[in-house]
PDB file of C-alpha atoms in Angstrom:
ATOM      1  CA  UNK A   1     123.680 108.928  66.395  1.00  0.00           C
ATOM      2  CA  UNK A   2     121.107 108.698  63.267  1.00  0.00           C
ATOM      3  CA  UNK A   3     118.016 110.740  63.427  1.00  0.00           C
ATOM      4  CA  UNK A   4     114.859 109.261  62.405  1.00  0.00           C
ATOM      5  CA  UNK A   5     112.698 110.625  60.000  1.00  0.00           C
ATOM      6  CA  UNK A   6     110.091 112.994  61.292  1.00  0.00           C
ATOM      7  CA  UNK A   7     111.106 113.125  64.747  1.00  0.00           C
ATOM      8  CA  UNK A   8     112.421 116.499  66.744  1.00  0.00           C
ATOM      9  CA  UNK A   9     115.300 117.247  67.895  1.00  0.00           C
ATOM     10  CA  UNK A  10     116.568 115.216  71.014  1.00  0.00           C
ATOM     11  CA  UNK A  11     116.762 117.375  74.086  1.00  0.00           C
ATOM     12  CA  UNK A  12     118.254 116.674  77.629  1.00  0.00           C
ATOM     13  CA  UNK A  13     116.930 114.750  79.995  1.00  0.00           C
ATOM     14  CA  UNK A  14     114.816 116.891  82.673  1.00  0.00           C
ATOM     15  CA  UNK A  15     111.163 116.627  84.275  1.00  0.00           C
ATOM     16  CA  UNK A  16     110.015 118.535  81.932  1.00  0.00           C
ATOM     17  CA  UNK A  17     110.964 116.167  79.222  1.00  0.00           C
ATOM     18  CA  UNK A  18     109.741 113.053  81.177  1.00  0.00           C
ATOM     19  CA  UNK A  19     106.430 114.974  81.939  1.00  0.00           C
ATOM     20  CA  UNK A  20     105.916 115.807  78.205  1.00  0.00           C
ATOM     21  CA  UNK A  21     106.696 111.998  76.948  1.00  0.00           C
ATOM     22  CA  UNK A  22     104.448 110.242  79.499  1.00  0.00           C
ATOM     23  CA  UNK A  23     101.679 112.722  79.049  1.00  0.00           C
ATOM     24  CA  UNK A  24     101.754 110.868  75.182  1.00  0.00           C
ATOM     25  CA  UNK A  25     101.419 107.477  77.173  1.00  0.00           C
ATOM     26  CA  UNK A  26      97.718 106.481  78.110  1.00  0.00           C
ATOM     27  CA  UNK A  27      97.669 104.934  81.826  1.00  0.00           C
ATOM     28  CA  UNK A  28      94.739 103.364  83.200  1.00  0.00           C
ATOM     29  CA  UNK A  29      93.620 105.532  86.047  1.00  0.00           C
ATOM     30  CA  UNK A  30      93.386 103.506  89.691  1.00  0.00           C
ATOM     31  CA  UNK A  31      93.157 105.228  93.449  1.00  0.00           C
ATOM     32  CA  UNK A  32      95.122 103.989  96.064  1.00  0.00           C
ATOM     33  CA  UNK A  33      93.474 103.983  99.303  1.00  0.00           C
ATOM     34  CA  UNK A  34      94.946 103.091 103.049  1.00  0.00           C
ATOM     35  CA  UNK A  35      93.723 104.220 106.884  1.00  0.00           C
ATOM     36  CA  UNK A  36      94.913 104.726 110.078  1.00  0.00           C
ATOM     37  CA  UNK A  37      93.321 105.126 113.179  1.00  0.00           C
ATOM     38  CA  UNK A  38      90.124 105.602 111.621  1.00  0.00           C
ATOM     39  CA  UNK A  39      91.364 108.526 109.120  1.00  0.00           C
ATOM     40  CA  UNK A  40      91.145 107.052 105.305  1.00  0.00           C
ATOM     41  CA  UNK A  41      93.325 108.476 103.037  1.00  0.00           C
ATOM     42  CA  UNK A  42      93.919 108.120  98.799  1.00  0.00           C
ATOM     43  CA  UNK A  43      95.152 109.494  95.833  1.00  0.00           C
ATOM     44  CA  UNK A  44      94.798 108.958  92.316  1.00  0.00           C
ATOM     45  CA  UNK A  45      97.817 106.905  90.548  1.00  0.00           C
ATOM     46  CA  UNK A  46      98.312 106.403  86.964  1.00  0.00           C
ATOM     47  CA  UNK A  47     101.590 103.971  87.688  1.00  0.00           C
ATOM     48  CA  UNK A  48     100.080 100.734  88.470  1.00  0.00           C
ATOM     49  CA  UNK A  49     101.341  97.785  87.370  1.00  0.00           C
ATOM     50  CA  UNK A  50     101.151  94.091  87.654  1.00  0.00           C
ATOM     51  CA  UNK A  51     104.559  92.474  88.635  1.00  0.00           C
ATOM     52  CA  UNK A  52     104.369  89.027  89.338  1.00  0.00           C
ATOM     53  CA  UNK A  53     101.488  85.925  89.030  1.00  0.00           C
ATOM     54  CA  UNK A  54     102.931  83.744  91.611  1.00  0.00           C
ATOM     55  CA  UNK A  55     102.755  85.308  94.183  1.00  0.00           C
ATOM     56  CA  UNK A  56      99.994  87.798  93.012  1.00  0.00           C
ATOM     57  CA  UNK A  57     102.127  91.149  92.970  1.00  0.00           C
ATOM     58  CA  UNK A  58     101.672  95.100  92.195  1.00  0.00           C
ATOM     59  CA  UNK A  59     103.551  97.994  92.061  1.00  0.00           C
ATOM     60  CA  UNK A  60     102.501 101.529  92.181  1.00  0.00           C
ATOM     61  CA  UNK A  61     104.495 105.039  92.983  1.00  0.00           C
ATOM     62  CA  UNK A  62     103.602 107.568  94.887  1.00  0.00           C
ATOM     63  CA  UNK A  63     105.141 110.949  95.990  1.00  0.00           C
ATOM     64  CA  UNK A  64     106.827 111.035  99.580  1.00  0.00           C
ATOM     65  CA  UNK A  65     105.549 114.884  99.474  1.00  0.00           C
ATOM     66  CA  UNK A  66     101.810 113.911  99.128  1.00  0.00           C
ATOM     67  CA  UNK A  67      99.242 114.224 101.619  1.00  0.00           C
ATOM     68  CA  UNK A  68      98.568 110.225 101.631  1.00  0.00           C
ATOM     69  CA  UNK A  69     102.297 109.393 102.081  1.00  0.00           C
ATOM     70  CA  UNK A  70     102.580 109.327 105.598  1.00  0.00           C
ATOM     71  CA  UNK A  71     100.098 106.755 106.040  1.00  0.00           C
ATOM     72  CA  UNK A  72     100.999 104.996 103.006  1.00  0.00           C
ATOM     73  CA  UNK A  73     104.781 104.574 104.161  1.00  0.00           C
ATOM     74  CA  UNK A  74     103.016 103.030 107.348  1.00  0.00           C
ATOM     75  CA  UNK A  75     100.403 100.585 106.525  1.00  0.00           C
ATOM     76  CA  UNK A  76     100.215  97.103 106.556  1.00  0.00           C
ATOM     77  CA  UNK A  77      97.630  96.595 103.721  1.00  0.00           C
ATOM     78  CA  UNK A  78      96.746  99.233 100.864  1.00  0.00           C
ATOM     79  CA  UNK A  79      93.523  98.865  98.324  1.00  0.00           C
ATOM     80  CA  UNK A  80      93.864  99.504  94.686  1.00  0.00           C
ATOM     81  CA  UNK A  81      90.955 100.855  92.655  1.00  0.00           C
ATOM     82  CA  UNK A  82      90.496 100.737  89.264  1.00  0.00           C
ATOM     83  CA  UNK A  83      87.998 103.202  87.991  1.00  0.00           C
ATOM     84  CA  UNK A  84      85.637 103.119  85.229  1.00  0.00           C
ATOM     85  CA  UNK A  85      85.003 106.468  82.617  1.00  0.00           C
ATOM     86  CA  UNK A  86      82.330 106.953  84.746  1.00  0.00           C
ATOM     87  CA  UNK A  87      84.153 108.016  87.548  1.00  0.00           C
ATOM     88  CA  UNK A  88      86.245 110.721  86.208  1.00  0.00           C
ATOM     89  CA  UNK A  89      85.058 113.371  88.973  1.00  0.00           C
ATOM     90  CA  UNK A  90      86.245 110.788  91.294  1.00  0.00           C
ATOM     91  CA  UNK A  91      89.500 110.245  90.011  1.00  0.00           C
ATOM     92  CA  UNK A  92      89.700 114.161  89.773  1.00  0.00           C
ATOM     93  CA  UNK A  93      88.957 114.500  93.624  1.00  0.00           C
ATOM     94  CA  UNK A  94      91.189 112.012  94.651  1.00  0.00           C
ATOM     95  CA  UNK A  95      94.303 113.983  92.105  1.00  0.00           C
ATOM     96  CA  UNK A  96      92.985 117.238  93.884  1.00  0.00           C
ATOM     97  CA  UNK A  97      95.826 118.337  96.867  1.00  0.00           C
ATOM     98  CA  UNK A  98      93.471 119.392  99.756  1.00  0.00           C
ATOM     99  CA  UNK A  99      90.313 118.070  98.177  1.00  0.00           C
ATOM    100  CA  UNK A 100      88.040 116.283 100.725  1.00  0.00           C
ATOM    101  CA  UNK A 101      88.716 112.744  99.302  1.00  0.00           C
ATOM    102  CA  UNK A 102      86.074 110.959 101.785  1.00  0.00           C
ATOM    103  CA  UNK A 103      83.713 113.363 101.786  1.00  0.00           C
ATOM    104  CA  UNK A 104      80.053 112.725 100.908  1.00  0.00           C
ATOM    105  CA  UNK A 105      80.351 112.991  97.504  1.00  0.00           C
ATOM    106  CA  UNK A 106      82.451 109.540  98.072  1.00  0.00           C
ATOM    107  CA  UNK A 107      81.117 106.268  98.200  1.00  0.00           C
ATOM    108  CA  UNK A 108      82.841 103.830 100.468  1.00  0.00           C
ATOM    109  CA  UNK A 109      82.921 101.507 103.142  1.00  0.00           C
ATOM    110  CA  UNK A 110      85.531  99.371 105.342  1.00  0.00           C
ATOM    111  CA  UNK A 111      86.997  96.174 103.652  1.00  0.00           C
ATOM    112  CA  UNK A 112      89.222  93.812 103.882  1.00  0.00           C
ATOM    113  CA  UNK A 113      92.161  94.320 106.395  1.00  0.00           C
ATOM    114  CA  UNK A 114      90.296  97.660 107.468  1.00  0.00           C
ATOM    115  CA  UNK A 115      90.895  98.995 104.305  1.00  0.00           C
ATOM    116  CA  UNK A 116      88.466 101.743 102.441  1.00  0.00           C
ATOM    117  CA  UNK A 117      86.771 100.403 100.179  1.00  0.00           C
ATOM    118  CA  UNK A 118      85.691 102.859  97.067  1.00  0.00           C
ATOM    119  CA  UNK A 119      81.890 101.821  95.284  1.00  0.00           C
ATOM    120  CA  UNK A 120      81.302 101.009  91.834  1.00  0.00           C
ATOM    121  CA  UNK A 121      84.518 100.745  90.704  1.00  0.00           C
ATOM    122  CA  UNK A 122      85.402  97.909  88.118  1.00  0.00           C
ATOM    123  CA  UNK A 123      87.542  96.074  90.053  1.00  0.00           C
ATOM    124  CA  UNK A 124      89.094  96.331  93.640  1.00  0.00           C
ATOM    125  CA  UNK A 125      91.987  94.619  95.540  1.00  0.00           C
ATOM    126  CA  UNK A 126      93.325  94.797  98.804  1.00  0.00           C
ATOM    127  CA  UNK A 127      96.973  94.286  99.097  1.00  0.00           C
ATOM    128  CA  UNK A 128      99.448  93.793 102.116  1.00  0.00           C
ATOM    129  CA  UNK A 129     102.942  95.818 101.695  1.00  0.00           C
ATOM    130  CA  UNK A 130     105.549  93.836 101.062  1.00  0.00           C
ATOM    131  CA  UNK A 131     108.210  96.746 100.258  1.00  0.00           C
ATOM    132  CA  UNK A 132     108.895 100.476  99.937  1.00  0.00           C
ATOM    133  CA  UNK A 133     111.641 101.252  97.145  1.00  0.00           C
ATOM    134  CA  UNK A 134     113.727 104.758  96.933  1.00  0.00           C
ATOM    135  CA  UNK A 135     112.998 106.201  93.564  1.00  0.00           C
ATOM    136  CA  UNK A 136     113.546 109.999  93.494  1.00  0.00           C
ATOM    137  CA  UNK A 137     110.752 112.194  94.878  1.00  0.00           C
ATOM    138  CA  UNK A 138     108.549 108.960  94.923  1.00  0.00           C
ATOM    139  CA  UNK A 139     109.123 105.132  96.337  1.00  0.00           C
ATOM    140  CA  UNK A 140     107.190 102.559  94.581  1.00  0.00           C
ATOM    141  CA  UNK A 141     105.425 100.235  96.828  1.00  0.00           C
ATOM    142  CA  UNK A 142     105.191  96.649  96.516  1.00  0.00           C
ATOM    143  CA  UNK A 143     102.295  94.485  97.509  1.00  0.00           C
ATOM    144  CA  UNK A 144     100.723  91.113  97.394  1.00  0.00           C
ATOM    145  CA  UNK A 145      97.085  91.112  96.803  1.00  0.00           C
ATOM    146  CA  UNK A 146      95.102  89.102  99.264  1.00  0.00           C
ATOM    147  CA  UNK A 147      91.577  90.118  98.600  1.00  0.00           C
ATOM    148  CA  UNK A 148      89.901  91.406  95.874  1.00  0.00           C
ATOM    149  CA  UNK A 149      86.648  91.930  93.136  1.00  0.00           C
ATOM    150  CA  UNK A 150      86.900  92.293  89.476  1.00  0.00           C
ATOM    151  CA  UNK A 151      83.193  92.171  89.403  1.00  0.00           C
ATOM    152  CA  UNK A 152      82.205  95.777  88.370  1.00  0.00           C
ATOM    153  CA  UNK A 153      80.559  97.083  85.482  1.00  0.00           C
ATOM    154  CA  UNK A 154      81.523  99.550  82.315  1.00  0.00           C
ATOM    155  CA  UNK A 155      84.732 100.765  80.627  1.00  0.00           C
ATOM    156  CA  UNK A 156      88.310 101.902  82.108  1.00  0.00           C
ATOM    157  CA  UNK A 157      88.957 105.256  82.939  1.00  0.00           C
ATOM    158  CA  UNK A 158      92.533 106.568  81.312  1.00  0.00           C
ATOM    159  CA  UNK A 159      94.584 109.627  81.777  1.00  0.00           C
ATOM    160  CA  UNK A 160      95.994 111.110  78.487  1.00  0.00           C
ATOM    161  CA  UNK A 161      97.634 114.157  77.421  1.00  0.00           C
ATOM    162  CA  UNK A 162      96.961 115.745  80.830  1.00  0.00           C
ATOM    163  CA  UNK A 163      93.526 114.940  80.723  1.00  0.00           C
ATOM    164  CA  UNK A 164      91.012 111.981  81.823  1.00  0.00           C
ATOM    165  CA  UNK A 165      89.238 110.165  78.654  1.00  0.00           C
ATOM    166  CA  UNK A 166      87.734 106.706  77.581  1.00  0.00           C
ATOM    167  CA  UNK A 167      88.219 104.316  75.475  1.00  0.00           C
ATOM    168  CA  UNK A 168      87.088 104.609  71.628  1.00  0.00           C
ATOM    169  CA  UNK A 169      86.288 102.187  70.028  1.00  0.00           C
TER     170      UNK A 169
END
């Protein structure tokens, strides 16, 4: 093994490490939403990703010990938020264990499939589960999007160094 130039000392892999790396990587910040008999729930996720065109397909993780799980590993259809820099109290709630995520601070409404719906957010989809994959303390869920609105207005939120920021230009 060669070291390169200006770079630390490799250390074993742990969460630490992986926590330290990805807090270099700048995520766009979405919420994942879902409901059951009436209760909404959501949380803040940083691991979406597009995975396929045809058919229309995302993938996001979440943690099997978070509050949202238990619905999540449940429903049939799941919205995906992504949230502008003007939402970063939002996307702070919705990151918040305990926090009152559909509270009044929250704007919101029923969509698609019964799914909530979260307001002025720069784009929105409502997706129907197509898996649930083991991965550690988290299973990444796989939908197809069936409805959605990329019709909102300002600049992507992203999470960075532990922190939420915008874009510079």
């Amino acid at each position: 093994m060669t070291a390169t130039p200006g770079l630390g000392t490799p250390r074993l892999a742990s969460p630490a490490l992986l926590r330290s790396v990805f807090r270099r990587h700048a995520a766009g910040v979405a919420v994942v939403t879902a409901q059951e008999g009436g209760r909404p729930v959501g949380f803040t996720a940083t691991s979406l990703s597009s995975v396929s065109a045809e058919p229309p397909l995302i993938s996001f993780g979440v943690g099997v010990g978070g509050s949202s799980w238990s619905v999540i590993s449940e429903a049939e259809h799941v919205g995906v938020h992504i949230l502008g820099e003007h939402q970063e109290a939002l996307a702070g709630v919705f990151a918040t264990s305990g926090a009152d995520r559909f509270g009044a601070a929250t704007g919101w409404r029923e969509g698609p499939e019964g799914v909530p719906v979260l307001d002025g957010v720069l784009a929105w989809l409502v997706c129907r589960v197509v898996a649930r994959v083991p991965a550690g303390d988290h299973r990444i869920v796989i939908a197809e999007v069936v409805f959605g609105d990329p019709s909102g207005a300002g600049r992507p939120l992203l999470y960075h160094q532990g922190r939420f920021n915008g874009l510079r230009d």
